[in-house]
PDB file of C-alpha atoms in Angstrom:
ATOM      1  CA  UNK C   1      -1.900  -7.395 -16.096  1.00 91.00           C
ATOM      2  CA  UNK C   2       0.826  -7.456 -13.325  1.00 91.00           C
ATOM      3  CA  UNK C   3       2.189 -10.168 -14.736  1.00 93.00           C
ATOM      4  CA  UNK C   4       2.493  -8.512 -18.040  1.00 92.00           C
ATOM      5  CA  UNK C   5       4.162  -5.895 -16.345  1.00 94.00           C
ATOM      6  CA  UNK C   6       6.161  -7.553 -13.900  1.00 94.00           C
ATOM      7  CA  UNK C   7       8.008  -9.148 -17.348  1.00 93.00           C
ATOM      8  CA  UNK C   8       8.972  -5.977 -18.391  1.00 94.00           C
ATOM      9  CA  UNK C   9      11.087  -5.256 -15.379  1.00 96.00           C
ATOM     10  CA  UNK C  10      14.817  -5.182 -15.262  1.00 97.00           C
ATOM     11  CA  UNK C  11      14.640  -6.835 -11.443  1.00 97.00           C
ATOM     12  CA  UNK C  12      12.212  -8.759  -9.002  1.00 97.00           C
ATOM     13  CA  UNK C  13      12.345  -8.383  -5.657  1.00 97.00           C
ATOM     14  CA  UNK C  14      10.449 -11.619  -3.948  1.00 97.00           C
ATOM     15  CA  UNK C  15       9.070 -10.906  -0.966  1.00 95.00           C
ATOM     16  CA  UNK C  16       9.080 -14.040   2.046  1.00 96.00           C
ATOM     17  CA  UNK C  17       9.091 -16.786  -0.666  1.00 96.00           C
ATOM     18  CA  UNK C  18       5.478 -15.530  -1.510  1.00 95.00           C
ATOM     19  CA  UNK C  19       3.740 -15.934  -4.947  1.00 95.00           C
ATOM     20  CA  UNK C  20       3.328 -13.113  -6.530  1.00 94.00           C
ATOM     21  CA  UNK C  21       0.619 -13.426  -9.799  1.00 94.00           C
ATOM     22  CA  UNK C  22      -2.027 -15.855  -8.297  1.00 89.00           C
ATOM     23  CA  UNK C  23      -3.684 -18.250 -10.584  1.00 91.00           C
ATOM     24  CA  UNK C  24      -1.782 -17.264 -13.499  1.00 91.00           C
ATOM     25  CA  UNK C  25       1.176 -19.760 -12.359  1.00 94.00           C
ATOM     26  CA  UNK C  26      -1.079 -21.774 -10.160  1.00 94.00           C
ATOM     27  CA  UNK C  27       0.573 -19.984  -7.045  1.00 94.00           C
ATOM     28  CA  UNK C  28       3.686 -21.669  -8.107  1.00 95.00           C
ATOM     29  CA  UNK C  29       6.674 -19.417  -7.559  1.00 96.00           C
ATOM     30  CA  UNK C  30       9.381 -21.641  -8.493  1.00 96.00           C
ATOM     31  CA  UNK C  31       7.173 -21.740 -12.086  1.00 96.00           C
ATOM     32  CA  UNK C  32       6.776 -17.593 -12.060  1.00 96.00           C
ATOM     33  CA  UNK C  33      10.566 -17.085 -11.116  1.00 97.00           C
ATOM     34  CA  UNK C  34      11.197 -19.242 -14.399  1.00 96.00           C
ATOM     35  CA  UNK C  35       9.057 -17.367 -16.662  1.00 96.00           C
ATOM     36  CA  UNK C  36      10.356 -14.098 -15.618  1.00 97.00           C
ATOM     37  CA  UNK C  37      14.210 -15.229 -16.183  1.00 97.00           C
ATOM     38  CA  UNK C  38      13.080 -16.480 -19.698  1.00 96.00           C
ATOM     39  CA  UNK C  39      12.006 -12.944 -20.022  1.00 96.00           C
ATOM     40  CA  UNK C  40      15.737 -11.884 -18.947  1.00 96.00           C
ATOM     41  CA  UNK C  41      14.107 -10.671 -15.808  1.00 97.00           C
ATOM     42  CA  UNK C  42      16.761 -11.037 -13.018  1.00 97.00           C
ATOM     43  CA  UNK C  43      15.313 -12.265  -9.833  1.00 97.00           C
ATOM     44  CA  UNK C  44      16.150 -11.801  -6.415  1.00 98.00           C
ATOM     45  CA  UNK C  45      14.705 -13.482  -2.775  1.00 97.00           C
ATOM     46  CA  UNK C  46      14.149 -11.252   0.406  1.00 97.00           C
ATOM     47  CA  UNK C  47      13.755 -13.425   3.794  1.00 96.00           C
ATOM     48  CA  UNK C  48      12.060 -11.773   6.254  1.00 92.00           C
ATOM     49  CA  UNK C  49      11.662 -13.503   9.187  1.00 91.00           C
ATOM     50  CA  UNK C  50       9.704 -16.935   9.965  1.00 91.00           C
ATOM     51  CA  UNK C  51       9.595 -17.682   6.681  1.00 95.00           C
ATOM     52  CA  UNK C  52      13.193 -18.631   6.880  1.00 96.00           C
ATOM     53  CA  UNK C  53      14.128 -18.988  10.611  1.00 96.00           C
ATOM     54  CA  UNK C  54      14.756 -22.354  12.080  1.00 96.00           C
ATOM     55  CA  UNK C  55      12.810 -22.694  15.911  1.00 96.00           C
ATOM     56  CA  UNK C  56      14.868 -24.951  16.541  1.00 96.00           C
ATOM     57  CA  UNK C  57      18.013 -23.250  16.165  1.00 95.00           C
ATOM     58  CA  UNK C  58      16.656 -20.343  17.612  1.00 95.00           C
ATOM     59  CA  UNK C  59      15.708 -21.883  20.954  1.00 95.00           C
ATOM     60  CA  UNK C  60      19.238 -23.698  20.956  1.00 95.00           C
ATOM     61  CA  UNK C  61      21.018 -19.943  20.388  1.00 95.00           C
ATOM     62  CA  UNK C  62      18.799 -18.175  23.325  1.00 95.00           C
ATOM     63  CA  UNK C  63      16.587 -19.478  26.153  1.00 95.00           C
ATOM     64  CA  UNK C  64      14.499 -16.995  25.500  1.00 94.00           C
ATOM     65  CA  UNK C  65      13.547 -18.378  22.260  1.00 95.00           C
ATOM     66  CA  UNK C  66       9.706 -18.288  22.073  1.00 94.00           C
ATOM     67  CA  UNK C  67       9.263 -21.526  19.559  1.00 94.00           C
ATOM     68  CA  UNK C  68       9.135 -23.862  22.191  1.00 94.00           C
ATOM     69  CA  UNK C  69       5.899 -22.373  23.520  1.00 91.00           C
ATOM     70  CA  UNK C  70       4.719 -20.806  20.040  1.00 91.00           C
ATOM     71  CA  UNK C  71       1.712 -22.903  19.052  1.00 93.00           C
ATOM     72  CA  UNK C  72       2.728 -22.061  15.358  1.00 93.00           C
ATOM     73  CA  UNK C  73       6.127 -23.642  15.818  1.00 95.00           C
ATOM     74  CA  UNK C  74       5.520 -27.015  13.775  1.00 96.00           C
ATOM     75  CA  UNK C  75       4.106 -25.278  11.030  1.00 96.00           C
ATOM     76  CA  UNK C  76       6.646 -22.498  10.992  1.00 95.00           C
ATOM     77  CA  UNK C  77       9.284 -24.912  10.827  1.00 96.00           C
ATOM     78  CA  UNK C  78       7.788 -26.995   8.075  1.00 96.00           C
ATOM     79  CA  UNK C  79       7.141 -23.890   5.987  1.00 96.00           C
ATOM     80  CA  UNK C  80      10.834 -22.468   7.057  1.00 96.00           C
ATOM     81  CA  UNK C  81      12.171 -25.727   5.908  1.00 97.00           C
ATOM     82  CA  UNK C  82      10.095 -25.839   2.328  1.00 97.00           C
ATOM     83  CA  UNK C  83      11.422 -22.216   1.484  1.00 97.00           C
ATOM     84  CA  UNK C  84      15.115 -23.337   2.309  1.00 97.00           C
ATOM     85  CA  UNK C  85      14.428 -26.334   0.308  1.00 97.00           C
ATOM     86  CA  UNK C  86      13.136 -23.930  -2.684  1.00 96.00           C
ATOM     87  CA  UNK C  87      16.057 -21.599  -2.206  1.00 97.00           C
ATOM     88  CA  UNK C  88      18.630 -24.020  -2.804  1.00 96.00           C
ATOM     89  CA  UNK C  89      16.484 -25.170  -6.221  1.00 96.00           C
ATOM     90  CA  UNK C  90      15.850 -21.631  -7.717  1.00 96.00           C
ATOM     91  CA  UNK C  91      19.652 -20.354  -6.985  1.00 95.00           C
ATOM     92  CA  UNK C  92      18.630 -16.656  -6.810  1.00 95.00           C
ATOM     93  CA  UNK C  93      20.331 -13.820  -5.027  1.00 97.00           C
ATOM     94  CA  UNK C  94      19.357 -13.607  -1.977  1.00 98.00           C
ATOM     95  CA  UNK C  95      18.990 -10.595   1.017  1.00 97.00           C
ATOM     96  CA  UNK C  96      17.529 -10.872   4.716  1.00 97.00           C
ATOM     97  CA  UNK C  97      15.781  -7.282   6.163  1.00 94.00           C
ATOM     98  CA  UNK C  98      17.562  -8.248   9.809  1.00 93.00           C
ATOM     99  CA  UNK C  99      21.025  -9.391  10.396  1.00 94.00           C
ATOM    100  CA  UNK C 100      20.287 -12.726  12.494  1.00 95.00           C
ATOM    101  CA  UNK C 101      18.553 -14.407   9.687  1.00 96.00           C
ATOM    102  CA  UNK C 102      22.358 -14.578   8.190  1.00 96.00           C
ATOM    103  CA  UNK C 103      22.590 -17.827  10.676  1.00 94.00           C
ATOM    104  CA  UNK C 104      20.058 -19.398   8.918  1.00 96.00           C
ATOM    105  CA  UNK C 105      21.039 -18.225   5.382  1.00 96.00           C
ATOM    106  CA  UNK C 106      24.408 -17.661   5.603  1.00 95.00           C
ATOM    107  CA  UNK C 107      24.829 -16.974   1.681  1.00 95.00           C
ATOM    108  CA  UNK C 108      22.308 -14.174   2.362  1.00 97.00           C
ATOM    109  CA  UNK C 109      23.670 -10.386   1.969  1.00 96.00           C
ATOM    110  CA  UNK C 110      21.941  -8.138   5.302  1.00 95.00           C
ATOM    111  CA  UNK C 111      19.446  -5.445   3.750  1.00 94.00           C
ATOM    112  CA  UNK C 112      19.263  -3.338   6.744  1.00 90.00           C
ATOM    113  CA  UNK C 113      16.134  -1.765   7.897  1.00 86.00           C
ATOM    114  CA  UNK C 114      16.004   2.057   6.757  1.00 89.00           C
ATOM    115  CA  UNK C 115      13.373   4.588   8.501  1.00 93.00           C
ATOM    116  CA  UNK C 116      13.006   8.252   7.583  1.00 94.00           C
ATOM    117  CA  UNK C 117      15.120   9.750  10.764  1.00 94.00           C
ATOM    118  CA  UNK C 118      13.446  13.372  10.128  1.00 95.00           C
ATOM    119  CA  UNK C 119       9.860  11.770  10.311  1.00 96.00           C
ATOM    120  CA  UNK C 120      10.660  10.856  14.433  1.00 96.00           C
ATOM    121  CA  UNK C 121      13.374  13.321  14.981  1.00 96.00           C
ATOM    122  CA  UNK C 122      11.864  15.595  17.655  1.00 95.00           C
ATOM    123  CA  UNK C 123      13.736  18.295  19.706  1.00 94.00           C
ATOM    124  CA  UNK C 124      11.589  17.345  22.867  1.00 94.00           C
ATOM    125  CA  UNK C 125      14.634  16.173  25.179  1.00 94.00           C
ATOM    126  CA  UNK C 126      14.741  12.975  26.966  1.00 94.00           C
ATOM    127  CA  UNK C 127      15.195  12.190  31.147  1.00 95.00           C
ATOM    128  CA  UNK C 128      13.948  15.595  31.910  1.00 91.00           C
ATOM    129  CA  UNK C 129      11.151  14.594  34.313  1.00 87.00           C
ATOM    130  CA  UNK C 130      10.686  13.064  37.633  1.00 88.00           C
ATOM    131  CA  UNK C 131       9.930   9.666  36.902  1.00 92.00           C
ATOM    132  CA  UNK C 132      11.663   7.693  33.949  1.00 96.00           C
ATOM    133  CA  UNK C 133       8.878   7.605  31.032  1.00 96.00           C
ATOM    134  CA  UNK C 134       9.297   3.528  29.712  1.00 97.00           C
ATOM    135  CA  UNK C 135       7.311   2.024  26.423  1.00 96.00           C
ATOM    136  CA  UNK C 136       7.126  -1.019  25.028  1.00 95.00           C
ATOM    137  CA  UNK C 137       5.329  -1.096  21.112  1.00 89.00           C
ATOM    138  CA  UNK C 138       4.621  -4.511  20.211  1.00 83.00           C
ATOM    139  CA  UNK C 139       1.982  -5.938  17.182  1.00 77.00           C
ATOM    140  CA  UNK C 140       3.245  -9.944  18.194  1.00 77.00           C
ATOM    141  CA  UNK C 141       3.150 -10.380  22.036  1.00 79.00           C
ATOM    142  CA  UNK C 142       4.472 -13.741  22.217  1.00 82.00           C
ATOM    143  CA  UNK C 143       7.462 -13.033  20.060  1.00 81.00           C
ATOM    144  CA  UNK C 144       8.587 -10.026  21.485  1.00 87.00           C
ATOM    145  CA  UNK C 145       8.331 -11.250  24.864  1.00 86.00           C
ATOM    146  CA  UNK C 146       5.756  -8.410  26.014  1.00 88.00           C
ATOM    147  CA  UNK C 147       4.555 -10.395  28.791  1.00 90.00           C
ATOM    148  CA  UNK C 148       7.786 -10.837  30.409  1.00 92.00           C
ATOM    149  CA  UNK C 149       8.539  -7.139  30.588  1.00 93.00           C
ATOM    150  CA  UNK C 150       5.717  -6.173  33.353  1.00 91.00           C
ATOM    151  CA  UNK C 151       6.927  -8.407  35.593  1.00 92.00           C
ATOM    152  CA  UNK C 152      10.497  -7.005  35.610  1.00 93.00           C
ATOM    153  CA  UNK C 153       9.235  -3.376  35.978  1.00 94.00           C
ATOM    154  CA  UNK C 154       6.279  -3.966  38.695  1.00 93.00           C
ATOM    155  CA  UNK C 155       8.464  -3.246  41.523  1.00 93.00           C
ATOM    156  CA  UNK C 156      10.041  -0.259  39.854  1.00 93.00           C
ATOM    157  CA  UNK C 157       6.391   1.282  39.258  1.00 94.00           C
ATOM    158  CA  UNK C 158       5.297   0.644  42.713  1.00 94.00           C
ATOM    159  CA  UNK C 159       8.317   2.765  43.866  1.00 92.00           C
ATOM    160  CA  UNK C 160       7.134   5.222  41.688  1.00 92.00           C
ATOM    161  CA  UNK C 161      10.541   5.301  40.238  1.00 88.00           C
ATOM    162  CA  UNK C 162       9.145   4.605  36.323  1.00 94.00           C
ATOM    163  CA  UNK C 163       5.777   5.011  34.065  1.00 95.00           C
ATOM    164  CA  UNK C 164       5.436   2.066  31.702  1.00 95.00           C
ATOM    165  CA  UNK C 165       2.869   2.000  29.044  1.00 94.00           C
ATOM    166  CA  UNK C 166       2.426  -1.075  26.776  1.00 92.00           C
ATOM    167  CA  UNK C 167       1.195  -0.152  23.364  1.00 91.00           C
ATOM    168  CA  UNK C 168      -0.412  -2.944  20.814  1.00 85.00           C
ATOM    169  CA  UNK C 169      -1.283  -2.196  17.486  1.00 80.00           C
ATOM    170  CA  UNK C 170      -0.668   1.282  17.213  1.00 84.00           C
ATOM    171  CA  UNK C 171      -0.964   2.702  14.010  1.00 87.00           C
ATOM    172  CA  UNK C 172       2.599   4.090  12.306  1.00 88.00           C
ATOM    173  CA  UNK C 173       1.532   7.401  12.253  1.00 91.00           C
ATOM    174  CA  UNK C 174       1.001   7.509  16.122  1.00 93.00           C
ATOM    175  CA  UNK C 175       4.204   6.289  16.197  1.00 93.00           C
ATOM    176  CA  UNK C 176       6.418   9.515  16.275  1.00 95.00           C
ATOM    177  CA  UNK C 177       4.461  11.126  19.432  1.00 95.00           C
ATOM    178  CA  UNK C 178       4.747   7.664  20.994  1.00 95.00           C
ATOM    179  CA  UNK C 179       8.390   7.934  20.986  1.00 96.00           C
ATOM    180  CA  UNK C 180       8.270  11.474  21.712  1.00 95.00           C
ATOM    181  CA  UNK C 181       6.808  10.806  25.018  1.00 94.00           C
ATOM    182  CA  UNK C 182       9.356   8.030  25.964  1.00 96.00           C
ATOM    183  CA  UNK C 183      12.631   8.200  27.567  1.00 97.00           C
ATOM    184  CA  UNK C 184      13.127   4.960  27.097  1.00 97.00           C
ATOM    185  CA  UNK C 185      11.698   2.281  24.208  1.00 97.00           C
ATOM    186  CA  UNK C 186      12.022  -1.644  25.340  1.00 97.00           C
ATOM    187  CA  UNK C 187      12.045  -3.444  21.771  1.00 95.00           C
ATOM    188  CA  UNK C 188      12.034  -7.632  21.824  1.00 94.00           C
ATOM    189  CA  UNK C 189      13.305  -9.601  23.867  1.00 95.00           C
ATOM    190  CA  UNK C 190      12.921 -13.388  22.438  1.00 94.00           C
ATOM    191  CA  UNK C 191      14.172 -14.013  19.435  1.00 94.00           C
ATOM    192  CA  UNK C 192      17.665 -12.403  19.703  1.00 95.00           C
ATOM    193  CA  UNK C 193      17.837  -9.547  17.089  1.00 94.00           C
ATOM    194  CA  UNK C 194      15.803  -6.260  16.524  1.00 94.00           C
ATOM    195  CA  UNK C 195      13.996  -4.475  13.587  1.00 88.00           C
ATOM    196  CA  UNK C 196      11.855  -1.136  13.079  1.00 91.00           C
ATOM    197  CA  UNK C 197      10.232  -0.355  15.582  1.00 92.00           C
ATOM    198  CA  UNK C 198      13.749  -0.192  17.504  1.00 95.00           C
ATOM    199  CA  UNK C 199      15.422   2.057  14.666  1.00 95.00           C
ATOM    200  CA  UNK C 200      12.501   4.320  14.779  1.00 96.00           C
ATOM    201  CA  UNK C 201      13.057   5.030  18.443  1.00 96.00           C
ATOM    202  CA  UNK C 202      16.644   5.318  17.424  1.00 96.00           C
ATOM    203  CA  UNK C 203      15.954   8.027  15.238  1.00 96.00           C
ATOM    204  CA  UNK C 204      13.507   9.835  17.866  1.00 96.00           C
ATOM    205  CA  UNK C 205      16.873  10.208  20.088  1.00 96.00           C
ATOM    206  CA  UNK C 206      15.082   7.828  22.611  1.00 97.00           C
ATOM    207  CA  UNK C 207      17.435   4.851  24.640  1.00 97.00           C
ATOM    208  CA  UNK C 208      16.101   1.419  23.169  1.00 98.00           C
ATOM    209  CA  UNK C 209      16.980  -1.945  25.323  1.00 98.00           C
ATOM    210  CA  UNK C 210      16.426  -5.045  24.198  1.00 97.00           C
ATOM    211  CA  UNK C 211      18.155  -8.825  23.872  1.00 97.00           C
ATOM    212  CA  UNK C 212      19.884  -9.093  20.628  1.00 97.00           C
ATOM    213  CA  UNK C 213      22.197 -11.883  20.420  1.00 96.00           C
ATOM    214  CA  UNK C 214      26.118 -11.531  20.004  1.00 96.00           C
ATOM    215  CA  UNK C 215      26.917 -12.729  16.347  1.00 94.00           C
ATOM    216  CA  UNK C 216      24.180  -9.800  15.593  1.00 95.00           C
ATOM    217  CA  UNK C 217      25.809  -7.419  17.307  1.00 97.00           C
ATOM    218  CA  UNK C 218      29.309  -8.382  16.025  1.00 96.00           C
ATOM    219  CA  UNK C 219      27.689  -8.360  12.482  1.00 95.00           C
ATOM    220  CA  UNK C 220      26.247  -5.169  12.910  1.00 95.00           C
ATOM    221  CA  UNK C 221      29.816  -3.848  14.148  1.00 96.00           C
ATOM    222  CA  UNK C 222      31.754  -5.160  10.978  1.00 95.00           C
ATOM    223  CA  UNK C 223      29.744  -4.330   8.213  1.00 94.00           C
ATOM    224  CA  UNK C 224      28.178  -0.213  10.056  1.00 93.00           C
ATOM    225  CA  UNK C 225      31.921   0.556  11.516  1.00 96.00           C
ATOM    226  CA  UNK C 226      30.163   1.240  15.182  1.00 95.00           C
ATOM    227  CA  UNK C 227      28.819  -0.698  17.892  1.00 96.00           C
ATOM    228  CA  UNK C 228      24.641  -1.290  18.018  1.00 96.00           C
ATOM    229  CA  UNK C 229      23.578   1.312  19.886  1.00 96.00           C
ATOM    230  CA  UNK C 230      20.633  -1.084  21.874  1.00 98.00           C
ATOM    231  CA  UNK C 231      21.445  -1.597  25.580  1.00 98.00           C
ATOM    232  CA  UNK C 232      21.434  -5.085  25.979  1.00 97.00           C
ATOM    233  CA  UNK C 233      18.730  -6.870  28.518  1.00 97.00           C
ATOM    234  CA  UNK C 234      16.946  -9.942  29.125  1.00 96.00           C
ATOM    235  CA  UNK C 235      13.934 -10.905  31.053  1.00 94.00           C
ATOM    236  CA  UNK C 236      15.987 -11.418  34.306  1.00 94.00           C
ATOM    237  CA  UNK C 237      17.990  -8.833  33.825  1.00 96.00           C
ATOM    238  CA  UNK C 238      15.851  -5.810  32.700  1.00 95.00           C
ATOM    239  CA  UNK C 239      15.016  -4.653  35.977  1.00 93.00           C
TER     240      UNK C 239
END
């Protein structure tokens, strides 16, 4: 049945080089993105992340690249390069949802994250207490670099001069009061770029730090008109 309605679409979107009708193609999607063109279905391919990212060039771009101690990193790069391999075959459009997967497909067109601004604005000010209010909102430890951040911010809590508050797997609609309560939001700090959970704290009026690497930020620049509004920070220098 989706199938059947899938090939009376104008477009497909593919999502992460991912099958999309099961069995009926054998999980093939090189064979489903055929039928649907010989249904004059046009086709399109939307990278998201490690799906298409090389480690390897990753950890040669920033040393704070977290394939090198990722145990998924062989497999990650074996499946990045099969879907790079499949690109090149099927010849489709193709868009990536954050602007530093244009170094690894650089025929790519950025599809920028969008988030509904009045859903976190809030007229609750920021750095209007005491002590600085700092979060950190984080579903993949390891690839946003959560562990490094208490480490950076331990002395600054023992002065009393901060409150830091590390939240995992919160669910989206806890989200808004989150950032509400925050002065400042610390996104990732690994992999060089930044994604929704930074744009939603954007959006809440809220200053967001993180490391995003400096072809990301110059890409941002050219193609929004205005500077990335993330303060940048590493590990060593976050403190």
């Amino acid at each position: 049945a989706e199938w059947q309605a899938a090939s009376q679409f104008t477009h497909v979107l593919v999502e992460a080089e991912r099958s999309m009708f099961g069995k009926q193609f054998d999980r093939d999607l090189e064979s489903e993105i055929t039928a649907l063109r010989n249904e004059g279905v046009s086709v399109a391919m939307m990278c998201h992340g490690t799906d298409i990212r090389d480690p390897d060039q990753n950890a040669r771009l920033t040393p704070w690249s977290p394939f090198p101690e990722d145990p998924r990193t062989d497999i990650l790069r074996e499946d990045a390069r099969k879907n790079h391999a499949l690109l090149q075959r099927v010849q489709c459009p193709i868009f990536v949802s954050t602007p530093d997967l244009l170094l690894d497909v650089p025929n790519a067109v950025w599809c920028p994250v969008i988030v509904d601004s009045d859903r976190f604005r809030t007229d609750t000010p920021a750095f209007v207490h005491t002590t600085v209010r700092i979060v950190h909102s984080s579903s993949n430890n390891l690839q946003k670099g959560s562990h490094l951040i208490s480490p950076a911010l331990s002395p600054l809590v023992e002065l009393g001069d901060v409150e830091y508050e590390a939240i995992t797997k919160a669910p989206s609609n806890k989200m808004p009061k989150i950032f509400e309560g925050a002065d400042i939001v610390l996104d990732q700090f690994r992999v060089g770029s930044y994604g929704t959970a930074a744009c939603e704290a954007m959006a809440a009026g809220r200053l967001v730090i993180g490391h995003v690497l400096p072809s990301v930020r110059r890409h941002v620049e050219e193609v929004s008109g205005m500077p990335l509004p993330i303060l940048e920070a590493t590990p060593e220098t976050l403190r």
